[in-house]
Amino acid sequence: MHHLLMLAAQDPGELQKGLTAVGRGIVYGGAAIGPGIGIGIVVGNAITAMARQPEAAGVARTTMFLGIAFTEALALFGFVLAFIISG
Amino acid sequence: MLLGLDVPPISHLVRWENLFGTDGPFGINKVVLLTWLAVIIVLVFFFSARKRQLVPSGTQNFAEAIVDFIRNDIILQTMGSEGLYWTPFLLTLFAFIFVCNIFEIIPAIQMPVTARMAIPFFMTMIVYFIYHFMGIKHQGVGGYFKSMLFPPGVPKALYALVTPIEFITYFFTRPLSLAVRLFANLLAGHLLLVTFSILTAALFSATYIGAIVPGSLLVALYGFEVLVAVLQAFIFTILTAVYIGGAMHPEH
């Protein structure tokens, strides 16, 4: 740890670059957790609905895409935010 | 540098030089030219399908299939038969976004126009003004804001929580997510293809045999990006239909 701090004192730009990269990773990784679970729930339930009532598969599919779109938006915000963060 | 590979920074992947000596806000670069090309492709396609025949063939067949898709799978599912008035608008939107998206995987072009924020942002602004205008036109200013901010069937005390959320949803989250969804999906796809291309090229020049795995994955990703191009055009169109339909008829 002491060694790292010494290195950072010598070249603060490198430390900042590294920490920015870590921050980007955390932002995108964190943003992907919730939507990942959410899309799983949406698609799983849509498949259950389609299997139970194949004649309503069209409606279920449209609604499923809508649900995916709404859920996915959060992950995409994280993706864009990860690029916006700059050191 | 990533794993010893020379991955260019993101600004190099989506930013293009101005052409023809133009400069400033009216500078013409590759993306602008591709946007014009998309407009021309959509116009030529639908004008060449105008020659109506009783038994459709070729272009007309394809055009009718798209119109049918917009009618049956988007408008009738979300807006009901009253929404058929919006068929031309949604059809244009769908066709234009799809052509802009599919530029991502066409060899020698390889640049999705929608991966620059300007195009999704501008289309979102159009949709944003249209759905607020339709809401005010159909319900009146007071009625529209009342049904938007104070949805019926909510306990009175909860309005303190619901009203700000609804306000943010209608005025900020909806347009933001509509634009960012299209933009980020295409940007992510573009970056994915670039990364795998660089990986394949590097492995091919180092060890010929090693390029097989990322190379075949790259081909599979091209197929996946076709799916993304269609799906994102579909989602943008269907969300537009949902927003306009919701503004015209609030849930009771």
Short mmCIF file of C-alpha atoms in Angstrom, two decimals, chain B residues 7 10 25-26 29 47-48 54-56 60 69 87 110-111 114 118 126 134 169 174 191 218 242 248:
data_model
loop_
_atom_site.label_atom_id
_atom_site.label_comp_id
_atom_site.label_asym_id
_atom_site.label_seq_id
_atom_site.Cartn_x
_atom_site.Cartn_y
_atom_site.Cartn_z
CA VAL B 7 -7.87 -0.50 -29.25
CA ILE B 10 -14.03 5.69 -28.54
CA PRO B 25 -22.00 23.11 -37.33
CA PHE B 26 -22.85 22.60 -41.01
CA ASN B 29 -18.99 14.14 -42.75
CA PHE B 47 -42.06 5.41 -54.27
CA SER B 48 -41.09 2.38 -56.32
CA LEU B 54 -53.86 -6.26 -57.73
CA VAL B 55 -51.39 -9.10 -57.45
CA PRO B 56 -48.37 -7.50 -55.77
CA GLN B 60 -44.70 -3.85 -53.56
CA PHE B 69 -46.49 -5.26 -39.74
CA THR B 87 -49.60 4.66 -39.81
CA GLN B 110 -19.93 -0.04 -41.22
CA MET B 111 -21.19 2.97 -39.32
CA THR B 114 -27.97 6.19 -34.95
CA ALA B 118 -27.97 13.74 -32.96
CA ILE B 126 -40.36 15.08 -32.66
CA MET B 134 -51.91 15.07 -28.92
CA THR B 169 -41.41 10.27 -16.05
CA ARG B 174 -39.42 9.11 -21.32
CA LEU B 191 -17.95 -1.11 -30.28
CA LEU B 218 -17.51 -11.99 -35.21
CA VAL B 242 -47.63 3.66 -26.84
CA MET B 248 -54.83 10.34 -26.53
#
